[in-house]
Coordinates of C-alpha atoms in Angstrom, one line a residue:
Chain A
X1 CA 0.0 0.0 0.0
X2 CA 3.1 2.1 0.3
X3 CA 3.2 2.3 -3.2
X4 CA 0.1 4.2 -4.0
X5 CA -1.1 5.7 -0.5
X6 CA 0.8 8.9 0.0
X7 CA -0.2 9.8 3.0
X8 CA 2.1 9.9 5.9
X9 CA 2.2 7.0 7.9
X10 CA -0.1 7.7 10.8
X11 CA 1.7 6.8 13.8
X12 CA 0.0 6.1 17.5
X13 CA 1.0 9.4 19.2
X14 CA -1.7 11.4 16.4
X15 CA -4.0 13.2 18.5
X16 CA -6.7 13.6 15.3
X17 CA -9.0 11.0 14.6
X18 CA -12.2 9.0 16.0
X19 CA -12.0 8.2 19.2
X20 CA -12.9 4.6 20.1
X21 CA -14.6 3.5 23.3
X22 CA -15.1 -0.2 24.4
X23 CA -17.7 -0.7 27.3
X24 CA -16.8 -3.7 29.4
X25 CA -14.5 -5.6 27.2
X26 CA -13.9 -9.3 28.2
X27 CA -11.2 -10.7 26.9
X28 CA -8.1 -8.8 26.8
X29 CA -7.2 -10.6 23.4
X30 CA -9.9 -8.4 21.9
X31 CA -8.8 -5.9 23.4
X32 CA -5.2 -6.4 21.6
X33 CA -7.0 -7.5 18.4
X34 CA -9.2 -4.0 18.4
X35 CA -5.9 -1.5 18.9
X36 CA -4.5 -3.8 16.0
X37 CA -7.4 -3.1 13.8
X38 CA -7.3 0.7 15.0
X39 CA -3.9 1.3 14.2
X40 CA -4.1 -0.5 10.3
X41 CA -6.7 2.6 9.9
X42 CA -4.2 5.2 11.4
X43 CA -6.4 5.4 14.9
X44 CA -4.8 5.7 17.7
X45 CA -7.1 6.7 20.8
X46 CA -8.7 4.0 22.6
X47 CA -10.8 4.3 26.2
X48 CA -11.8 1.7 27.9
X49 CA -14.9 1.3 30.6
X50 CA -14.6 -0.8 33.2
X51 CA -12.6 -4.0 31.2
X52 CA -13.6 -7.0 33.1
X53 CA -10.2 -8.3 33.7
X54 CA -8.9 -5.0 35.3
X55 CA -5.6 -2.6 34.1
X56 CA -3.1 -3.1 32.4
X57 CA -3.9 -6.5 31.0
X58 CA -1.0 -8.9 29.9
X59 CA -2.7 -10.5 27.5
X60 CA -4.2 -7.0 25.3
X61 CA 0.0 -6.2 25.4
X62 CA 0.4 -9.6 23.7
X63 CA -2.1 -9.7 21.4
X64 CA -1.6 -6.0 20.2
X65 CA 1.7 -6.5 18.8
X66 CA 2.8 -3.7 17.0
X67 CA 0.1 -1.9 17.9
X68 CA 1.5 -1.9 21.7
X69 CA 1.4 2.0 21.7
X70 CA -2.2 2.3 21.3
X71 CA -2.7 0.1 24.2
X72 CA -0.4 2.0 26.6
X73 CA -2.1 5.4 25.2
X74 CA -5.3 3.9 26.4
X75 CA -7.3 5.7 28.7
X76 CA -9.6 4.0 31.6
X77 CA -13.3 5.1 32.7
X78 CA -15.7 4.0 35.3
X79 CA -18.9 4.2 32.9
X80 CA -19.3 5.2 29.9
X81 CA -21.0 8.5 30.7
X82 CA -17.8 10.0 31.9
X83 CA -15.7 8.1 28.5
X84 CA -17.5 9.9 26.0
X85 CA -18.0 13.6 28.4
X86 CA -16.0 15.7 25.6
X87 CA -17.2 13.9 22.6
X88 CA -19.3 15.5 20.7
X89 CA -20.9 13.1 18.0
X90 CA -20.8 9.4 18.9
X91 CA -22.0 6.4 17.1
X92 CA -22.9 3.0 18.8
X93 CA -22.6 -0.1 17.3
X94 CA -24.7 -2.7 17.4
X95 CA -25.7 -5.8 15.4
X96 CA -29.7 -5.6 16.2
X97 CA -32.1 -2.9 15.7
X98 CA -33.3 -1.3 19.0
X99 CA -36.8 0.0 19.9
X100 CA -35.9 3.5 19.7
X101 CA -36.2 6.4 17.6
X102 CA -32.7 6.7 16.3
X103 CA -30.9 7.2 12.6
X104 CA -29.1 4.1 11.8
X105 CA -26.5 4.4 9.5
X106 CA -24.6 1.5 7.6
X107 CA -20.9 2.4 8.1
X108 CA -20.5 3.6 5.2
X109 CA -23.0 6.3 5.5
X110 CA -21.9 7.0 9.2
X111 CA -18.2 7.3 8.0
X112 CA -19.5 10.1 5.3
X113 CA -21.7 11.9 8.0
X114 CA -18.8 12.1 10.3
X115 CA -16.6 13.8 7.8
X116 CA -18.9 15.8 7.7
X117 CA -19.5 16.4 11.1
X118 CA -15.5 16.6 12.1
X119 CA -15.2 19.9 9.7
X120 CA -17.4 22.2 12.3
X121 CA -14.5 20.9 14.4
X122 CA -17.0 18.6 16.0
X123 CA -15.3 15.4 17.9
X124 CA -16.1 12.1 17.6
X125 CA -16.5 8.7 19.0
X126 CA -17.5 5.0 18.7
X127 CA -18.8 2.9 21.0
X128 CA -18.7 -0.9 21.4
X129 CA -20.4 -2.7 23.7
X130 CA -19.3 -6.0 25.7
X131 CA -18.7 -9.3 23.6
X132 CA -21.8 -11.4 25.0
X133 CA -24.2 -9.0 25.4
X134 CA -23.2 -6.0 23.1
X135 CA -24.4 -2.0 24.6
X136 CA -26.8 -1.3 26.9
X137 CA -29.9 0.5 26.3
X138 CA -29.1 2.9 28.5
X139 CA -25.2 3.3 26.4
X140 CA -27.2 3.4 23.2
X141 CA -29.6 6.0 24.4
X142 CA -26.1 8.1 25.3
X143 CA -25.1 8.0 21.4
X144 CA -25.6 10.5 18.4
X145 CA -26.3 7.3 16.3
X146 CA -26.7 3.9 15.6
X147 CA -24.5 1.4 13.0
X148 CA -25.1 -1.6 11.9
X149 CA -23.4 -4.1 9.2
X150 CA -25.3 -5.6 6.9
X151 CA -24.4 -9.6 7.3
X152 CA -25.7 -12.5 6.5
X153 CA -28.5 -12.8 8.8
X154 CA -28.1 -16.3 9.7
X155 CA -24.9 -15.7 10.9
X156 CA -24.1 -12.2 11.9
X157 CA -22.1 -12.8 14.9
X158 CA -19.0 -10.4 13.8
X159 CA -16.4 -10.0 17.0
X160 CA -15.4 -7.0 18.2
X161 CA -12.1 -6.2 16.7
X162 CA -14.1 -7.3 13.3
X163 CA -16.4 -4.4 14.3
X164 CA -13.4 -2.1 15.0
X165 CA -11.9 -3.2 11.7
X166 CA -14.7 -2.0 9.5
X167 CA -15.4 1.0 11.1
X168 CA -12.0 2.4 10.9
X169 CA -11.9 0.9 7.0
X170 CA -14.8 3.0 6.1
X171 CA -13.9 6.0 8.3
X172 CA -10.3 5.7 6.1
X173 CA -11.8 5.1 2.6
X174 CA -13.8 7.8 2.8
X175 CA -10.6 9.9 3.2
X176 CA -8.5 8.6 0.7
X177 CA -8.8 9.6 -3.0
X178 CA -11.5 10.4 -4.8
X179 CA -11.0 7.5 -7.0
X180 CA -12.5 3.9 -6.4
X181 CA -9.4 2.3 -8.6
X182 CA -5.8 2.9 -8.7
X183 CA -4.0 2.4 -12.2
X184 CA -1.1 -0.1 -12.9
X185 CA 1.5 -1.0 -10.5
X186 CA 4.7 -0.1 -12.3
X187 CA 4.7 2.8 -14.6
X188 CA 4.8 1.8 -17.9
X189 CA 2.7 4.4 -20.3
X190 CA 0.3 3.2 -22.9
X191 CA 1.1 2.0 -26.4
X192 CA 0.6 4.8 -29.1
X193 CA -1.8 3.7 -31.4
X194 CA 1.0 3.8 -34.2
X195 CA 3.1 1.2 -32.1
X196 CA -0.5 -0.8 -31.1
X197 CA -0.9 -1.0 -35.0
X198 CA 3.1 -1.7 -36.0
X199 CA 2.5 -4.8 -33.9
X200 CA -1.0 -5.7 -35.0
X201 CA 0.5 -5.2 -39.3
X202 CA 3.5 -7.1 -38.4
X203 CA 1.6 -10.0 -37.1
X204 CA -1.2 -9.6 -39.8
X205 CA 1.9 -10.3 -42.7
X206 CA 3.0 -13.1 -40.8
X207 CA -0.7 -14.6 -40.3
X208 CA -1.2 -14.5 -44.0
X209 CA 2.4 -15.9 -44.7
X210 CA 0.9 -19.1 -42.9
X211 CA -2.3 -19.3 -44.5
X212 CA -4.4 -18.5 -41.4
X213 CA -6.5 -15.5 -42.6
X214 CA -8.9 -18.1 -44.8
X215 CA -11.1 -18.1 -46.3
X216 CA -9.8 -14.6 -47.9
X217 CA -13.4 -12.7 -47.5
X218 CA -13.0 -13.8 -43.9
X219 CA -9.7 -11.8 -43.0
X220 CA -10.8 -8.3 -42.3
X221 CA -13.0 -9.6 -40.0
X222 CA -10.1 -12.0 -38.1
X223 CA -8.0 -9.2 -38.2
X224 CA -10.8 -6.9 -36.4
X225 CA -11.0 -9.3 -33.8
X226 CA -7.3 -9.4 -33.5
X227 CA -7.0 -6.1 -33.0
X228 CA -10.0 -6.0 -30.5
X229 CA -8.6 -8.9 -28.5
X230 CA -5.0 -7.3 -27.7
X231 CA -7.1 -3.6 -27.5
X232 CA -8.9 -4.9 -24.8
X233 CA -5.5 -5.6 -22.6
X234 CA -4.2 -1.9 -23.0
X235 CA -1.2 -2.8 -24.0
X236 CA 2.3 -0.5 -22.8
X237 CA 4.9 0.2 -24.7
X238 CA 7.1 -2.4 -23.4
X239 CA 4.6 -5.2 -23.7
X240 CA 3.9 -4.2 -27.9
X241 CA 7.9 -4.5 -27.9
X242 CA 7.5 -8.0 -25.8
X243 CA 4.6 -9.2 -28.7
X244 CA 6.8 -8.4 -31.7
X245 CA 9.4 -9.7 -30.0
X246 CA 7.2 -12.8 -29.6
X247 CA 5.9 -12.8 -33.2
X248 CA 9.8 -12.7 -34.3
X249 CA 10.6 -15.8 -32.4
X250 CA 7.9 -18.0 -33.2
X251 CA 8.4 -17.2 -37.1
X252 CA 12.0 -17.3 -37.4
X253 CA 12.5 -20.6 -38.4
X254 CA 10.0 -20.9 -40.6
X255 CA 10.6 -22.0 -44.4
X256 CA 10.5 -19.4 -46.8
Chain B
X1 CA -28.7 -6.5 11.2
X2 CA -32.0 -8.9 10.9
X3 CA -33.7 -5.5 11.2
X4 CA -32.1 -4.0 7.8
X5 CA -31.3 -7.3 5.5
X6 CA -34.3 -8.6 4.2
X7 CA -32.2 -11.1 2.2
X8 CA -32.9 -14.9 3.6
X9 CA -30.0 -16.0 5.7
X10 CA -27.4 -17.7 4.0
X11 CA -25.8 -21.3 4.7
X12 CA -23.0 -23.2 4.3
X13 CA -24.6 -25.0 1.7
X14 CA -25.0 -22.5 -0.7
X15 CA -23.3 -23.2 -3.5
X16 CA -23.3 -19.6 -5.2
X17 CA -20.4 -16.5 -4.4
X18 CA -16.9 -16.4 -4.8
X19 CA -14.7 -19.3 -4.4
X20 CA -11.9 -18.5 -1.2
X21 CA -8.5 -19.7 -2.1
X22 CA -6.4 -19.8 0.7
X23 CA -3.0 -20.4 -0.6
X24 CA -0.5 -22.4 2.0
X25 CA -2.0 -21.2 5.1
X26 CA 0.1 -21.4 8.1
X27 CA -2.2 -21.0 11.0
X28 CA -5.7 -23.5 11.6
X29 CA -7.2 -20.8 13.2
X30 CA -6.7 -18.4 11.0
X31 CA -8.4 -20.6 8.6
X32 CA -10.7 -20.8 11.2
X33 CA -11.3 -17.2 11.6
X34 CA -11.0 -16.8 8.0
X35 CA -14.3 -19.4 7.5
X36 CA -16.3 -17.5 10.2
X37 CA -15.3 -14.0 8.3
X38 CA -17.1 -15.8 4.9
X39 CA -20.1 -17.1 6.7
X40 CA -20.6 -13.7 8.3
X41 CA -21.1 -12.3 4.8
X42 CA -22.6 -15.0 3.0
X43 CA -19.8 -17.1 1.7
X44 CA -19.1 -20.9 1.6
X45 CA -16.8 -22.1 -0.7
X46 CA -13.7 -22.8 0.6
X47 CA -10.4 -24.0 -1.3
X48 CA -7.0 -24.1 0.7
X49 CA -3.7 -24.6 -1.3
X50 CA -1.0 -27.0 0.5
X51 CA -2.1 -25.9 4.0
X52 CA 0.8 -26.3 6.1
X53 CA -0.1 -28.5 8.5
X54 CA -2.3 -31.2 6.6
X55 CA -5.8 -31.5 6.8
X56 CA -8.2 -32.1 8.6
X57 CA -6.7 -29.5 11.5
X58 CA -8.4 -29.6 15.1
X59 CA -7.3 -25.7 15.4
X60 CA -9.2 -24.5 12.4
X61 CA -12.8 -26.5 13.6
X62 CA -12.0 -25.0 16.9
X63 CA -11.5 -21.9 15.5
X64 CA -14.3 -22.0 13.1
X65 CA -16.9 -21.9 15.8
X66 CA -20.6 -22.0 14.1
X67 CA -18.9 -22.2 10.6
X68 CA -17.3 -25.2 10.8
X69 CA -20.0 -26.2 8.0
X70 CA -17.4 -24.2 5.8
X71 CA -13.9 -25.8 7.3
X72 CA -16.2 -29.2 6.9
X73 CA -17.0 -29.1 2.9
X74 CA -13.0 -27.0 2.6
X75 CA -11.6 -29.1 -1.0
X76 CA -8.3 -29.5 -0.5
X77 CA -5.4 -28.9 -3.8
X78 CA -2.0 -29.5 -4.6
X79 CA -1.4 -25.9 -5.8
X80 CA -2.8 -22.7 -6.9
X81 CA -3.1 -23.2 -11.2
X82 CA -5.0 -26.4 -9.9
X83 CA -7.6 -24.6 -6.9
X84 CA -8.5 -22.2 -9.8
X85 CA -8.5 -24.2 -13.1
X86 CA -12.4 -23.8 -13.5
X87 CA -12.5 -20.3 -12.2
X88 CA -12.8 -17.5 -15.1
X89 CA -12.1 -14.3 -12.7
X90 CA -9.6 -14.3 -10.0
X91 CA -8.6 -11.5 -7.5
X92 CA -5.1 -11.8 -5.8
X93 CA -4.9 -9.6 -2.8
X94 CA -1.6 -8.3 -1.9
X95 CA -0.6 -5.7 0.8
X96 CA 2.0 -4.3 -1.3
X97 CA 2.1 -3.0 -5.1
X98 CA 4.3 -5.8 -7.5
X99 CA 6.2 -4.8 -10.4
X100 CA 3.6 -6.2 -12.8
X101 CA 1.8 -4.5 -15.1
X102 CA -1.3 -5.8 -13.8
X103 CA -5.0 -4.0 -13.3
X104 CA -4.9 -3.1 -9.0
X105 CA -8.5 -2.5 -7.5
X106 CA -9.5 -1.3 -4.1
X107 CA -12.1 -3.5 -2.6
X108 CA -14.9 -2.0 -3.1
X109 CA -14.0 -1.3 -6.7
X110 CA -13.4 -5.2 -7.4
X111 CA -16.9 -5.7 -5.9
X112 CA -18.1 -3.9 -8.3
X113 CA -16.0 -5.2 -10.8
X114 CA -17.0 -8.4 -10.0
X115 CA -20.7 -8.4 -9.7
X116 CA -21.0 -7.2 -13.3
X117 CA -18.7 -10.0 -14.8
X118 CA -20.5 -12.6 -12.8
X119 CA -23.9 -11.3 -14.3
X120 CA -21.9 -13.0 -17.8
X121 CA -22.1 -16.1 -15.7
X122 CA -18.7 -15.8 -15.3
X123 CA -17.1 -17.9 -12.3
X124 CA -15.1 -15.9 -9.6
X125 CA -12.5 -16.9 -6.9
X126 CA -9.9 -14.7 -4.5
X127 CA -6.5 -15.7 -3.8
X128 CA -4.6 -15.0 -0.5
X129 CA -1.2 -16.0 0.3
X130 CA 0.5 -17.3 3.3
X131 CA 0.5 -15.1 6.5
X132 CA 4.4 -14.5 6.8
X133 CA 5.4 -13.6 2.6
X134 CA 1.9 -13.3 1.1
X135 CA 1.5 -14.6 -2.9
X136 CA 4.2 -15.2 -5.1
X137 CA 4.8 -13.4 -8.0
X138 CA 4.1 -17.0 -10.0
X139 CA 0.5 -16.9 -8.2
X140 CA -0.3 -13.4 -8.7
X141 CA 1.2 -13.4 -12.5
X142 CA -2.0 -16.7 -12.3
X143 CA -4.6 -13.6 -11.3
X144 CA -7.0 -11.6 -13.2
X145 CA -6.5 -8.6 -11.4
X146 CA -4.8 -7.5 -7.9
X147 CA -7.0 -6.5 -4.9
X148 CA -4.7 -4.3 -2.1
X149 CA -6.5 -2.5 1.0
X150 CA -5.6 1.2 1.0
X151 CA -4.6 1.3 5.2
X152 CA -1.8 3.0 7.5
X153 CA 1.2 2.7 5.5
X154 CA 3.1 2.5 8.9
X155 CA 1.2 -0.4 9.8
X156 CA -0.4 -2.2 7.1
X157 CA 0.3 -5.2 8.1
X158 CA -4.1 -6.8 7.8
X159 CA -4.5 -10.5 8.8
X160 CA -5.6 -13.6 6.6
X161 CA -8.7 -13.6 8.0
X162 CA -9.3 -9.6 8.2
X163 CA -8.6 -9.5 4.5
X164 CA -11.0 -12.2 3.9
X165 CA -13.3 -10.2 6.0
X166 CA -12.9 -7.0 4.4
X167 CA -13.4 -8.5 0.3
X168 CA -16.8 -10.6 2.1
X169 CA -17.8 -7.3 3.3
X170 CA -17.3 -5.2 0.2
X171 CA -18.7 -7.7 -2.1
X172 CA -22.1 -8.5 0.3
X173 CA -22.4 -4.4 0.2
X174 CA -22.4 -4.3 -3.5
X175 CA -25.5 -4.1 -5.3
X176 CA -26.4 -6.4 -8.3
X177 CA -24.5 -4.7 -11.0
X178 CA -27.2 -3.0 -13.3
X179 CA -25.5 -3.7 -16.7
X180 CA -23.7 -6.9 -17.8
X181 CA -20.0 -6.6 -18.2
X182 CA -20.3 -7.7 -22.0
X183 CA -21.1 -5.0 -24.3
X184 CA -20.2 -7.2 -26.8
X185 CA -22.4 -8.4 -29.5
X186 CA -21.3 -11.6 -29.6
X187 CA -22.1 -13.8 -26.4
X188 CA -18.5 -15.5 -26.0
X189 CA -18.3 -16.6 -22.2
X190 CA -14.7 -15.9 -20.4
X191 CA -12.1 -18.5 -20.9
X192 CA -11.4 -20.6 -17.6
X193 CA -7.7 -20.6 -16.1
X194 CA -7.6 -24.2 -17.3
X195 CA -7.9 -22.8 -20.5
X196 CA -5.9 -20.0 -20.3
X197 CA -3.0 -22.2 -18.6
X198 CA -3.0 -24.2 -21.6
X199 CA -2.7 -21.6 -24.1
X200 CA 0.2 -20.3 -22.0
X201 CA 1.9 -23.2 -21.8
X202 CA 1.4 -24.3 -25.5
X203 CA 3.1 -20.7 -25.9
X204 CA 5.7 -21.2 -23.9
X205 CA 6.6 -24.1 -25.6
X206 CA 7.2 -22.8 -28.5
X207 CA 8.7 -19.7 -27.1
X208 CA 11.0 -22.3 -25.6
X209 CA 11.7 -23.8 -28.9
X210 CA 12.3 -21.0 -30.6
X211 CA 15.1 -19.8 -28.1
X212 CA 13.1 -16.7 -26.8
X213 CA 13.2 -17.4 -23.1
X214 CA 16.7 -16.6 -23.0
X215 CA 19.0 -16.0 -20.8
X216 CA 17.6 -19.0 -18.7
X217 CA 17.3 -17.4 -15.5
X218 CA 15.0 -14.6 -16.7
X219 CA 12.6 -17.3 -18.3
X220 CA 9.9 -17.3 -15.2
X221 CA 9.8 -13.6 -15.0
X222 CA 9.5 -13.1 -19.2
X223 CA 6.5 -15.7 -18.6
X224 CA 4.9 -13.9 -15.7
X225 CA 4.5 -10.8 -17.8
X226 CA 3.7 -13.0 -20.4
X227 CA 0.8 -14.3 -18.3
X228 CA -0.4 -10.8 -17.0
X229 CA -0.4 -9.3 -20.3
X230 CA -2.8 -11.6 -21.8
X231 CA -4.8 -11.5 -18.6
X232 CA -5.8 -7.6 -18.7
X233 CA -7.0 -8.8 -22.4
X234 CA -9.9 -11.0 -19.8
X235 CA -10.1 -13.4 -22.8
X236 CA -13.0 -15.4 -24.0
X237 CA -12.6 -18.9 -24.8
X238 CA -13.0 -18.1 -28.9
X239 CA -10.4 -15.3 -28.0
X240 CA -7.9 -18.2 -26.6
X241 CA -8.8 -20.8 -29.5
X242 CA -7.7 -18.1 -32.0
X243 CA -4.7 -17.5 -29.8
X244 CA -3.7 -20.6 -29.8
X245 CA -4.4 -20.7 -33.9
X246 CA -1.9 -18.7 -34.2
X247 CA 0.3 -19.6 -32.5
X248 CA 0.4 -22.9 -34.3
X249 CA 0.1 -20.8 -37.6
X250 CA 2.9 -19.2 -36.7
X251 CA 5.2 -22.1 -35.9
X252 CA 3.7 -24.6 -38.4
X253 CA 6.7 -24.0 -41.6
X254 CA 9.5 -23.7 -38.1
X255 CA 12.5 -26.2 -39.0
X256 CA 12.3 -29.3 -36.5

């Protein structure tokens, strides 16, 4: 990704960003696996309420790796209240619909509306709730907003680094580039039409030298789909070069 | 999600969706975790390449937990050319841009991508490559196109079963494309990777013959471009029979 993301690497002591609350986590593996999934979308700012297993936790150091910094950053709350006090748009998670009267946003969407959001210079948050149980009511009636993934139904049980993972993937797609599709990965330029069509006469002479443009009437339409076959690859300069090159070597012993 | 998805849960049994190649695989659980990612968008076709340590493996069942109806009906191969021999579209994701002139999509763009060449009835499959070094360049020069995940740049470093998550998730988003990929007006059906192999290698051949591949150590990387030119071409199967007429044409007066 080096290759075509130019933005600086974002590194754990960034102050900017989402900020990313987990009510109650369980397992400190999760906890590991979540900073993990932060940091591979350039977050870095995680608070924690009340994790089960108490402060610092061995095992969210082990299974951060690399991603240690974020864990040692991490900041500890007694409820969730007091976590998200100076946030000022949050978004809870959570895999169900809830009885309430609240926009729900795919991540996607939510992702867009926060960019939105952050320009007043508004700051925001995500909340996950507990691995068995996922948030409260009460949490959920605390946030902005709800989001939910779109899974397959009959099993939508996504974990909650997974959660983490595609929050902070949307929340970073919708910052990068403008464009959905990157070009080539070395940067060869395009064939000129003229060198497209020195290739495409050179290998017409040698087709007809061996007797494959037969029946005669039929040639101008072989050669059209000749032409549209290797059109359809886009060829580069180098690779016309590689095709004549090609065509030489396969006819050079032939019989005159 | 229940709430939002009005599409019928999906099993393990389905036998539509993209094929999962998972090429050596180090780790059972993270072909575990890699199953559970599929199931939680949809997906049940499971192929692993080589997997390290033999198969059936108790760590991947384990791991699996709820899709093990995935790890159960996993076919097993000898190698990649094999997994995807009746596949017509295949994805490699890589973290990292090769030096191959090869089409690179983002995942949401090969979702797209994707859904409209299936609606040609095409057959599609994704490649992923060990944990530690990823896919070779021999594997990805075997690809249709690359897949890489635009992340942190200072820590890009996705898991399998995270990268499995994030193509499931992109391509479950994705709407039914509303066109069909062939504009054409002729209804030729994408060649299989059986079928282009086999024009490749009857190429080679005769590339061999004719003392292209020269000098000798340069030979597998003058066939991997080879291989990725004619794959941006996304051939039909007339397009590789008339490839593979020429070719012969052009060798047929060669001295013995």
């Amino acid at each position: 990704m080096a290759g075509t993301d130019h933005r600086i690497a974002q590194v754990a002591e960034d102050n900017t960003g989402p900020v990313v609350v987990l009510v109650a986590p369980q397992l400190g593996e999760n906890i590991g696996f979540a900073a993990r999934a932060m940091l591979n979308f350039g977050l870095s700012r995680l608070r924690l309420v009340a994790p089960r297993d108490g402060w610092p936790n061995e095992r969210a150091i082990a299974a951060a790796s690399g991603a240690d910094q974020v864990i040692e950053r991490a900041e500890i709350f007694e409820d969730t209240a007091a976590a998200i006090a100076d946030l000022d748009f949050v978004l809870a998670l959570s895999a169900r619909g809830r009885d309430m009267v609240k926009d729900v946003f795919t991540p996607r969407a939510a992702a867009a509306e926060q960019k939105k959001i952050e320009q007043s210079g508004a700051r925001c948050g995500w909340l996950f709730g507990p691995e068995r149980t996922g948030l409260s009511n009460d949490d959920i009636s605390r946030a902005s907003a709800l989001v939910t993934v779109a899974c397959n139904p009959g099993y939508a049980s996504l974990n909650l680094a997974q959660a983490v993972l595609l929050m902070g993937y949307e929340y970073y797609q919708a910052e990068a580039a403008p464009e959905p599709y990157f070009h080539k990965t070395n940067d060869g330029r395009l064939a000129s039409m003229q060198e497209f069509d020195l290739m495409i006469q050179h290998l017409e002479t040698e087709l007809e030298k061996g007797g494959f443009l037969r029946p005669p009437e039929k040639a101008p339409d072989m050669m059209r789909n000749i032409r549209n076959l290797f059109h359809k690859a886009r060829l580069t300069d180098q690779e016309v070069r590689s095709l004549r090159g090609i065509i030489k070597c396969l006819v050079h012993f032939r019989k005159p």
